[in-house]
Amino acid sequence: MTTLEKKLKLFPPTFQWGVASSAYQVEGAVTEDGKGPSIWDIFSHTPGKTSQGENGDIACDHYHRYSEDLSLMKNLGVTHYRFSVSWPRIFPDGRQRMNVKGLGFYGRMVDTLLSHNITPIITLYHWDLPLALQEQGGWQNRDTAHAFADYAETMVSALGDRVKQWITHNEPWCTAYLGHFSGEHAPGIKNAQAAVDAAHYVLLSHALSTMAMRATRSDAKIGITLNLSPVYPKDHSQENQKAAGLQDVFNNRWFLDPLFKGEYPDELPTIFGVNPPDIAGDMEIIRQPLDFLGINYYSAQVIAAPVRDQAPWPVVHITSKDRVTAMGWPVIPEGLSKLLVDLSTHYQDIPPFIITENGAAYEDVVEDGKIHDTERILYLSDHIAAVADAMAQDVNIQGYYLWSFMDNFEWALGYSKRFGIVHVNYSTQERTLKDSFLWYRHLIKKALS
Ligand code: IFM
């Protein structure tokens, strides 16, 4: 018996063993059945924004092949599937005019999942903002938060009889920082004030939508998903500890503190050189009680103070002995247990956790129709063991969702990075099970037996 198998008894029978995906990364069919354009449709078609100019026009063609894909998922034996809804499929102009066909697609998805005994969990925003709303200021416009609450209410009214768990936002850090500061993601803005404002209105939209969904269905379980990355100082020197503290604000506390303490960290203006909007009453709204916190974990960071004359943030050190994934991210499973234990100790009102994403990209090789992705299996095994280690320290963790079910469009990196446990041949759309699929299937079976 492997070390991980010995730890499986720590997972309760109600534990959610899942896989995750998002709409723009897998669906394709970007102009079909009345869908409106999103900021990613425009961004990915703008020269120079994505690797080799790739886009999500077809992606995994999941919109047309969802039935085949969900049969594979049944074969995998997962208890849960986390997917996102494309807002512009439901409201092509962002608000008001509802597209019945778009809603119909997600209704069919949900019904098919339930017929396979797989419980759906829906993310409402995984980065594909309706273009019409971007044209009115997008996440820099407070009004977008209200439009989001209306969209959330529509979704819960339509599917809330069958879908009980809802995630408002996926990784608001990426929306704010990558979308509005570094410009690597849509809408491609590069401005500190824009980033800090966008973060604020995304947080507000999370809270307003939570209230609207609860008013519509009191049985809805609602959370938000943050991408969190613990920070280790390179050594115990005062300057490196200070640098690590700043990086922790940047990576984690920028969103954790408003959600669970009702305030922004004092250091935020030091990092960005600007202040968040100071609007009376917002922070009390943002601090809504939640049913769970979704955590996406991929790696941790070792931090040293910036060298003189360098930009405000600290430098990430990866030593050559570290294992890294194809994304260049160091493999640090113990960072996950540290993160979970630290969060549950530092935030008094924090709800139970769900690991809503964890996984790794590697350079997969197809040999005689097989993919022997041993590095991915090791990565997954070590991280699931880290979840067990945190549970052994009394951390309440309700689920683990592997990212990702199948290879897909990795945003600015196009199709160059494969995170799936199902291989996708993008020329033929053929699906091939990787060894990691067979491994995860075996693990879930053992855990549930
Ligand atoms: O593919 C992304 C996903 O959309 C959000 N979390 C991280 C994944 C891997 O980069």
PDB file of C-alpha atoms and ligand atoms in Angstrom, residues 22 25 126-127 170-171 296 298 327 329 357 403 408-411 419, ligand 1:
ATOM      1  CA  SER A  22     -13.889  26.444 -17.358  1.00  0.00           C
ATOM      2  CA  GLN A  25     -10.989  26.938 -22.022  1.00  0.00           C
ATOM      3  CA  HIS A 126     -14.075  32.367 -14.928  1.00  0.00           C
ATOM      4  CA  TRP A 127     -12.863  35.474 -16.780  1.00  0.00           C
ATOM      5  CA  ASN A 170     -12.568  32.112  -9.967  1.00  0.00           C
ATOM      6  CA  GLU A 171      -9.236  33.678  -8.958  1.00  0.00           C
ATOM      7  CA  ASN A 296      -6.665  26.802  -6.111  1.00  0.00           C
ATOM      8  CA  TYR A 298      -0.333  25.017  -7.651  1.00  0.00           C
ATOM      9  CA  MET A 327       4.803  26.020 -16.361  1.00  0.00           C
ATOM     10  CA  TRP A 329       6.248  26.305 -11.211  1.00  0.00           C
ATOM     11  CA  GLU A 357      -8.085  23.317  -8.452  1.00  0.00           C
ATOM     12  CA  TRP A 403      -7.271  20.630 -12.722  1.00  0.00           C
ATOM     13  CA  ASN A 408      -7.485  22.849 -22.830  1.00  0.00           C
ATOM     14  CA  PHE A 409      -6.793  26.459 -23.791  1.00  0.00           C
ATOM     15  CA  GLU A 410      -4.296  27.782 -21.246  1.00  0.00           C
ATOM     16  CA  TRP A 411      -5.112  31.490 -21.766  1.00  0.00           C
ATOM     17  CA  PHE A 419      -2.966  20.084 -17.599  1.00  0.00           C
TER      18      PHE A 419
HETATM   19  O1  IFM B   1      -5.923  27.070 -16.473  1.00  0.00           O
HETATM   20  C1  IFM B   1      -5.876  27.821 -15.302  1.00  0.00           C
HETATM   21  C2  IFM B   1      -7.280  28.066 -14.787  1.00  0.00           C
HETATM   22  O2  IFM B   1      -8.079  28.697 -15.720  1.00  0.00           O
HETATM   23  C3  IFM B   1      -7.241  28.902 -13.546  1.00  0.00           C
HETATM   24  N1  IFM B   1      -6.317  28.371 -12.572  1.00  0.00           N
HETATM   25  C4  IFM B   1      -5.007  28.000 -13.017  1.00  0.00           C
HETATM   26  C5  IFM B   1      -5.105  27.106 -14.234  1.00  0.00           C
HETATM   27  C6  IFM B   1      -3.686  26.710 -14.693  1.00  0.00           C
HETATM   28  O3  IFM B   1      -2.929  27.833 -15.024  1.00  0.00           O
END
